[in-house]
Short mmCIF file of N, CA, C and O in Angstrom, two decimals:
data_model
loop_
_atom_site.label_atom_id
_atom_site.label_comp_id
_atom_site.label_asym_id
_atom_site.label_seq_id
_atom_site.Cartn_x
_atom_site.Cartn_y
_atom_site.Cartn_z
N MET A 1 0.87 -1.04 0.14
CA MET A 1 0.00 0.05 0.11
C MET A 1 0.82 1.19 -0.07
O MET A 1 1.87 1.32 0.41
N THR A 2 0.28 2.32 -0.64
CA THR A 2 1.52 3.51 -0.54
C THR A 2 0.86 4.73 0.40
O THR A 2 0.06 4.34 0.79
N PRO A 3 1.75 5.30 1.06
CA PRO A 3 1.54 6.02 2.01
C PRO A 3 0.09 6.94 1.76
O PRO A 3 -0.35 7.04 2.70
N THR A 4 0.03 7.29 0.41
CA THR A 4 -1.32 8.11 0.00
C THR A 4 -2.61 6.98 0.41
O THR A 4 -3.50 7.61 0.97
N ALA A 5 -2.35 5.97 0.08
CA ALA A 5 -3.46 4.98 0.31
C ALA A 5 -3.65 4.59 1.71
O ALA A 5 -5.08 4.43 2.35
N TYR A 6 -2.85 5.03 2.72
CA TYR A 6 -2.75 5.08 3.91
C TYR A 6 -3.98 5.85 4.83
O TYR A 6 -4.62 5.92 5.43
N ASN A 7 -3.37 7.18 3.73
CA ASN A 7 -3.80 8.35 4.07
C ASN A 7 -5.41 8.49 4.09
O ASN A 7 -6.35 9.03 4.60
N ASN A 8 -5.57 7.82 2.93
CA ASN A 8 -7.35 7.96 2.40
C ASN A 8 -8.11 6.65 2.66
O ASN A 8 -9.32 6.70 2.70
N ASP A 9 -7.53 5.44 3.45
CA ASP A 9 -8.06 4.65 4.18
C ASP A 9 -8.69 4.88 5.49
O ASP A 9 -8.07 4.82 6.42
N GLN A 10 -9.89 4.89 5.83
CA GLN A 10 -10.22 5.34 7.03
C GLN A 10 -10.15 4.49 7.99
O GLN A 10 -10.70 4.41 9.21
N ARG A 11 -9.84 3.06 7.71
CA ARG A 11 -9.29 2.25 8.75
C ARG A 11 -8.29 2.62 9.55
O ARG A 11 -8.40 2.12 10.87
N TYR A 12 -7.82 3.54 8.95
CA TYR A 12 -6.27 4.08 9.72
C TYR A 12 -6.37 5.17 10.46
O TYR A 12 -5.59 5.84 10.92
N ALA A 13 -7.76 5.81 10.18
CA ALA A 13 -7.63 7.26 10.55
C ALA A 13 -7.39 7.32 12.04
O ALA A 13 -7.11 8.44 12.53
N GLY A 14 -7.82 6.59 12.84
CA GLY A 14 -7.68 6.74 13.99
C GLY A 14 -6.37 6.37 14.58
O GLY A 14 -6.21 6.63 15.74
N PHE A 15 -5.31 6.15 14.17
CA PHE A 15 -4.04 6.18 14.41
C PHE A 15 -3.42 7.40 14.46
O PHE A 15 -2.40 7.65 15.11
N CYS A 16 -4.00 8.33 14.06
CA CYS A 16 -3.36 9.88 13.48
C CYS A 16 -1.94 9.86 13.39
O CYS A 16 -1.38 10.24 14.10
N THR A 17 -1.51 9.00 12.57
CA THR A 17 -0.24 8.67 11.96
C THR A 17 -0.12 8.98 10.41
O THR A 17 -0.99 8.50 9.73
N SER A 18 0.68 9.56 9.97
CA SER A 18 1.45 9.70 8.73
C SER A 18 1.33 8.54 7.84
O SER A 18 1.66 7.42 8.58
N GLY A 19 0.83 8.46 6.35
CA GLY A 19 0.77 7.15 5.97
C GLY A 19 2.33 6.86 5.82
O GLY A 19 2.21 5.25 5.67
N GLU A 20 3.13 7.37 5.67
CA GLU A 20 4.57 7.08 5.56
C GLU A 20 5.03 6.32 6.63
O GLU A 20 5.96 5.31 6.70
N ILE A 21 4.53 6.93 7.68
CA ILE A 21 5.02 5.91 9.04
C ILE A 21 4.35 4.78 9.10
O ILE A 21 4.78 3.54 9.62
N LEU A 22 2.98 4.51 9.02
CA LEU A 22 2.35 3.45 8.74
C LEU A 22 2.88 2.62 7.84
O LEU A 22 3.10 1.40 8.38
N LYS A 23 3.26 2.90 6.49
CA LYS A 23 3.76 1.98 5.49
C LYS A 23 5.16 1.30 6.27
O LYS A 23 5.28 0.33 6.10
N ALA A 24 5.79 2.16 7.17
CA ALA A 24 7.11 1.92 7.39
C ALA A 24 7.11 1.01 8.63
O ALA A 24 7.67 -0.35 8.58
N ILE A 25 6.14 1.11 9.51
CA ILE A 25 5.67 0.16 10.69
C ILE A 25 5.55 -1.11 10.26
O ILE A 25 5.97 -2.18 10.57
N GLU A 26 4.53 -1.25 9.06
CA GLU A 26 3.85 -2.67 8.62
C GLU A 26 5.18 -3.18 7.74
O GLU A 26 5.27 -4.42 7.94
N GLU A 27 5.88 -2.53 7.09
CA GLU A 27 6.98 -3.26 6.27
C GLU A 27 8.06 -3.41 7.43
O GLU A 27 8.44 -4.98 7.29
N TRP A 28 8.11 -2.83 8.52
CA TRP A 28 9.44 -3.47 9.57
C TRP A 28 8.79 -4.67 10.28
O TRP A 28 9.88 -5.68 10.27
N ALA A 29 7.56 -4.52 10.66
CA ALA A 29 7.16 -5.74 11.55
C ALA A 29 6.65 -6.78 10.35
O ALA A 29 6.39 -7.96 11.12
N GLY A 30 6.11 -6.99 9.18
CA GLY A 30 5.99 -7.48 8.36
C GLY A 30 4.28 -8.29 8.91
O GLY A 30 3.77 -9.41 8.47
N ASP A 31 3.29 -7.29 9.61
CA ASP A 31 2.20 -8.00 9.79
C ASP A 31 1.07 -6.59 9.66
O ASP A 31 1.88 -5.41 9.32
N ASN A 32 0.27 -6.90 9.77
CA ASN A 32 -0.99 -5.36 9.71
C ASN A 32 -1.04 -4.65 11.19
O ASN A 32 -1.61 -5.42 12.10
N ILE A 33 -1.08 -3.35 11.10
CA ILE A 33 -1.31 -2.56 12.29
C ILE A 33 -2.79 -2.61 12.75
O ILE A 33 -2.93 -2.71 13.99
N LEU A 34 -3.29 -3.23 11.54
CA LEU A 34 -5.09 -3.38 12.21
C LEU A 34 -5.41 -4.10 13.27
O LEU A 34 -6.41 -4.30 14.03
N ASP A 35 -4.58 -5.21 13.38
CA ASP A 35 -4.86 -6.00 14.39
C ASP A 35 -3.75 -5.95 15.48
O ASP A 35 -2.55 -5.61 15.54
N GLU A 36 -4.80 -5.70 16.48
CA GLU A 36 -4.30 -5.06 18.08
C GLU A 36 -3.07 -6.09 18.61
O GLU A 36 -2.64 -5.86 19.71
N THR A 37 -3.50 -7.47 18.19
CA THR A 37 -2.28 -8.30 18.57
C THR A 37 -0.89 -8.48 17.94
O THR A 37 -0.39 -9.12 18.17
N SER A 38 -0.91 -7.38 16.71
CA SER A 38 0.45 -7.72 15.53
C SER A 38 1.60 -7.15 16.50
O SER A 38 1.57 -6.23 17.42
N GLU A 39 2.70 -7.58 15.82
CA GLU A 39 3.94 -6.80 16.16
C GLU A 39 3.73 -5.31 15.54
O GLU A 39 4.56 -4.62 16.34
N ALA A 40 3.50 -5.10 14.40
CA ALA A 40 3.14 -3.84 14.00
C ALA A 40 2.39 -2.87 14.74
O ALA A 40 2.72 -1.47 15.15
N TYR A 41 1.13 -3.16 15.31
CA TYR A 41 0.53 -2.52 16.63
C TYR A 41 1.19 -2.09 17.66
O TYR A 41 1.25 -0.80 18.24
N ARG A 42 1.85 -3.23 18.11
CA ARG A 42 2.84 -2.71 19.45
C ARG A 42 4.27 -1.78 18.92
O ARG A 42 4.15 -0.98 19.77
N ILE A 43 4.65 -1.84 18.19
CA ILE A 43 5.65 -1.01 17.45
C ILE A 43 4.75 0.47 17.33
O ILE A 43 5.31 1.44 18.12
N TRP A 44 4.01 0.46 16.64
CA TRP A 44 2.79 1.86 16.76
C TRP A 44 2.54 2.24 18.16
O TRP A 44 3.02 3.53 18.65
N GLU A 45 2.32 1.60 18.98
CA GLU A 45 1.79 1.99 20.31
C GLU A 45 2.90 2.20 21.64
O GLU A 45 3.02 3.35 21.91
N SER A 46 4.36 1.44 21.17
CA SER A 46 5.18 1.40 22.14
C SER A 46 6.43 1.02 21.76
O SER A 46 6.89 -0.16 21.86
N PRO A 47 7.20 1.73 20.46
CA PRO A 47 8.16 1.52 19.87
C PRO A 47 9.59 1.61 20.84
O PRO A 47 9.64 2.57 22.02
N THR A 48 10.77 0.50 20.60
CA THR A 48 11.55 0.94 21.52
C THR A 48 12.58 2.19 20.75
O THR A 48 12.10 2.21 19.61
N PRO A 49 13.37 2.52 21.50
CA PRO A 49 14.22 3.50 21.16
C PRO A 49 14.80 3.37 19.63
O PRO A 49 14.59 4.26 18.75
N SER A 50 15.42 2.09 19.44
CA SER A 50 15.91 1.62 18.36
C SER A 50 15.14 1.58 17.03
O SER A 50 15.06 2.11 15.83
N GLU A 51 13.71 1.09 17.34
CA GLU A 51 12.69 0.85 16.59
C GLU A 51 12.14 2.19 15.93
O GLU A 51 11.98 2.45 15.05
N ASP A 52 11.75 3.38 17.04
CA ASP A 52 11.65 4.64 16.65
C ASP A 52 12.56 5.11 15.66
O ASP A 52 12.02 5.92 14.65
N ILE A 53 13.50 5.34 15.78
CA ILE A 53 14.81 5.39 14.98
C ILE A 53 14.69 4.94 13.26
O ILE A 53 14.76 5.38 12.50
N GLU A 54 14.83 3.84 13.62
CA GLU A 54 14.84 2.79 12.36
C GLU A 54 13.25 3.05 11.66
O GLU A 54 13.39 3.39 10.16
N ILE A 55 12.18 3.25 12.24
CA ILE A 55 10.92 3.35 11.35
C ILE A 55 10.95 4.58 10.98
O ILE A 55 10.51 4.76 9.45
N GLU A 56 11.28 5.54 11.70
CA GLU A 56 11.48 7.06 11.13
C GLU A 56 12.41 7.27 9.82
O GLU A 56 11.76 7.81 8.78
N LEU A 57 13.36 6.49 10.14
CA LEU A 57 14.34 6.65 8.56
C LEU A 57 13.53 6.04 7.49
O LEU A 57 13.94 6.61 6.31
N LEU A 58 13.43 5.04 7.82
CA LEU A 58 12.46 4.11 6.67
C LEU A 58 11.07 5.06 6.05
O LEU A 58 11.21 5.18 4.72
N ALA A 59 10.45 5.57 6.84
CA ALA A 59 9.39 6.46 6.71
C ALA A 59 9.68 7.68 5.43
O ALA A 59 8.51 8.17 4.78
N TRP A 60 10.84 8.34 6.26
CA TRP A 60 11.32 9.41 5.45
C TRP A 60 11.60 9.18 4.07
O TRP A 60 11.62 9.94 2.96
N GLY A 61 11.99 7.78 3.99
CA GLY A 61 12.42 6.94 2.47
C GLY A 61 11.15 7.25 1.73
O GLY A 61 11.17 7.05 0.34
N TYR A 62 10.00 6.98 2.28
CA TYR A 62 8.59 6.74 1.23
C TYR A 62 8.21 8.25 1.30
O TYR A 62 7.23 8.24 0.42
N ALA A 63 8.65 9.67 1.92
CA ALA A 63 8.10 10.83 1.77
C ALA A 63 8.50 11.48 0.44
O ALA A 63 9.97 11.38 0.19
N ASN A 64 7.63 12.38 -0.04
CA ASN A 64 7.98 12.95 -1.24
C ASN A 64 8.69 14.39 -0.88
O ASN A 64 8.89 14.66 0.43
N ASP A 65 9.33 15.27 -1.46
CA ASP A 65 10.25 16.06 -0.99
C ASP A 65 9.27 17.39 -0.73
O ASP A 65 9.92 17.99 0.01
N GLU A 66 8.29 17.38 -0.87
CA GLU A 66 7.31 18.25 -0.35
C GLU A 66 6.77 17.96 1.16
O GLU A 66 6.27 19.06 1.68
N ILE A 67 7.10 17.22 1.81
CA ILE A 67 6.76 16.50 3.13
C ILE A 67 7.68 16.99 3.74
O ILE A 67 9.00 16.73 3.74
N ASP A 68 7.74 17.96 4.93
CA ASP A 68 8.57 18.27 5.82
C ASP A 68 8.34 17.63 7.44
O ASP A 68 9.12 17.93 8.10
N THR A 69 6.76 17.15 7.40
CA THR A 69 6.86 16.81 8.97
C THR A 69 5.70 15.47 8.53
O THR A 69 5.09 15.04 7.89
N LEU A 70 6.30 14.40 9.66
CA LEU A 70 5.60 13.15 9.76
C LEU A 70 5.01 12.92 10.99
O LEU A 70 5.52 13.57 12.09
N TYR A 71 4.06 12.31 11.21
CA TYR A 71 3.30 12.63 12.72
C TYR A 71 2.83 10.96 12.65
O TYR A 71 2.55 9.93 12.16
N TRP A 72 3.45 10.70 14.28
CA TRP A 72 2.90 9.30 14.92
C TRP A 72 2.54 9.61 16.05
O TRP A 72 2.74 9.56 17.00
N GLY A 73 1.43 9.26 16.02
CA GLY A 73 0.29 9.24 17.13
C GLY A 73 0.44 10.96 17.70
O GLY A 73 0.09 11.88 17.07
N GLY A 74 0.90 11.11 18.88
CA GLY A 74 0.84 12.22 19.34
C GLY A 74 2.61 13.34 19.20
O GLY A 74 2.70 13.99 19.84
N SER A 75 3.33 11.94 18.31
CA SER A 75 4.58 12.89 18.31
C SER A 75 4.78 13.16 16.72
O SER A 75 4.23 12.84 16.02
N VAL A 76 5.66 13.96 16.51
CA VAL A 76 5.68 14.84 15.28
C VAL A 76 7.56 14.79 15.06
O VAL A 76 8.40 15.02 15.86
N ALA A 77 7.66 14.46 13.84
CA ALA A 77 9.04 14.36 13.03
C ALA A 77 9.15 15.26 12.18
O ALA A 77 8.63 15.41 11.25
N TYR A 78 10.38 16.10 12.33
CA TYR A 78 10.72 16.89 11.02
C TYR A 78 11.78 16.64 10.21
O TYR A 78 12.51 15.86 11.01
N GLN A 79 11.59 16.71 9.19
CA GLN A 79 12.62 16.77 7.89
C GLN A 79 13.93 17.49 8.60
O GLN A 79 14.10 18.17 8.95
N ARG A 80 14.97 16.56 8.66
CA ARG A 80 16.60 17.33 9.21
C ARG A 80 17.16 17.81 7.86
O ARG A 80 16.96 17.58 6.87
#
């Protein structure tokens, strides 16, 4: 799924998270974040410090040049 598809899919709206982050989490975990028992959901809810860094780096790779801010729940990541 593309980052835009995540942003347009109402099933993901409750995560209040950028499509790039959602895509990165699901790719990293290898499962679906919609399943509350999944590794992807655990990472979204409570990432380790190293997961946080790796997911953010992966997500920036999905972002187009016009994006300078990514949202992960209550957290904000700014392009460096």
